[in-house]
Amino acid sequence: MNPIIFNALAILFGLSGSLIMFLNGHVTKPHPWGIMAPSDWKEISAQIDKDNMRIMKMQRLGMSFLFISFSLQGVALCIP
């Protein structure tokens, strides 16, 4: 195969991974209460946990896209 194809795929994966990491680059949300929790703390905690899991899943997806991009660049480098 042609190394240009691998480089093009690497660029696409790199751009999409960078975009995903940029859009989900914020840190996870902390739980807002200290000593005194509100009465509906279980619902609030479940919503915060759901948001944090989504953020972590998207960051993991972005990092895997960047890993694939770097791997494709290495493969394109080895192909004569």
C-alpha positions as a printed Julia matrix, in Angstrom:
80×3 Matrix{Float64}:
   0.0    0.0    0.0
   0.98   3.57  -0.51
   2.29   5.5    2.54
   0.22   8.5    1.45
  -2.94   6.54   2.3
  -1.62   5.81   5.79
  -0.64   9.44   6.26
  -4.1   10.62   5.15
  -5.77   8.23   7.58
  -3.39   9.37  10.31
  -4.32  12.99   9.65
  -8.04  12.2    9.85
  -7.67  10.25  13.09
  -5.38  12.93  14.53
  -7.76  15.77  13.71
 -10.81  13.95  15.05
  -8.97  12.85  18.2
  -7.72  16.38  18.83
 -11.21  17.79  18.31
 -12.75  15.27  20.71
 -10.08  16.02  23.32
 -10.56  19.78  22.87
 -14.34  19.62  23.23
 -14.15  17.33  26.28
 -11.02  18.81  27.83
 -12.68  20.03  31.01
 -12.1   18.22  34.27
 -14.68  16.02  35.91
 -17.28  17.68  38.09
 -16.84  17.45  41.87
 -19.74  16.76  44.18
 -20.86  20.22  45.38
 -21.66  19.55  49.02
 -19.41  19.31  52.01
 -20.83  18.53  55.42
 -24.49  19.35  54.75
 -25.89  17.46  51.76
 -29.19  18.49  50.15
 -32.24  16.31  50.57
 -32.11  14.99  46.99
 -28.39  14.18  47.07
 -28.79  10.76  45.48
 -30.31  12.17  42.29
 -27.71  14.94  42.09
 -24.91  12.45  42.72
 -26.23  10.12  40.03
 -26.39  12.98  37.49
 -22.85  14.14  38.32
 -21.55  10.56  38.08
 -23.27  10.15  34.69
 -21.72  13.4   33.41
 -18.28  12.37  34.69
 -18.52   8.98  32.99
 -19.43  10.66  29.68
 -16.48  13.04  29.97
 -14.07  10.22  30.77
 -15.44   8.06  27.93
 -14.99  10.85  25.38
 -11.47  11.6   26.63
 -10.6    7.91  26.35
 -12.0    7.86  22.78
  -9.96  10.94  21.84
  -6.77   9.41  23.24
  -7.39   6.17  21.35
  -7.85   8.14  18.1
  -4.55   9.92  18.73
  -2.86   6.58  19.44
  -4.19   5.18  16.16
  -2.95   8.31  14.36
   0.57   7.93  15.77
   0.58   4.21  14.97
  -0.43   4.87  11.35
   2.32   7.46  11.04
   4.82   4.87  12.24
   3.53   2.3    9.77
   3.75   4.84   6.93
   7.33   5.57   7.94
   8.32   1.9    7.69
   6.72   1.31   4.28
   9.18   1.87   1.42
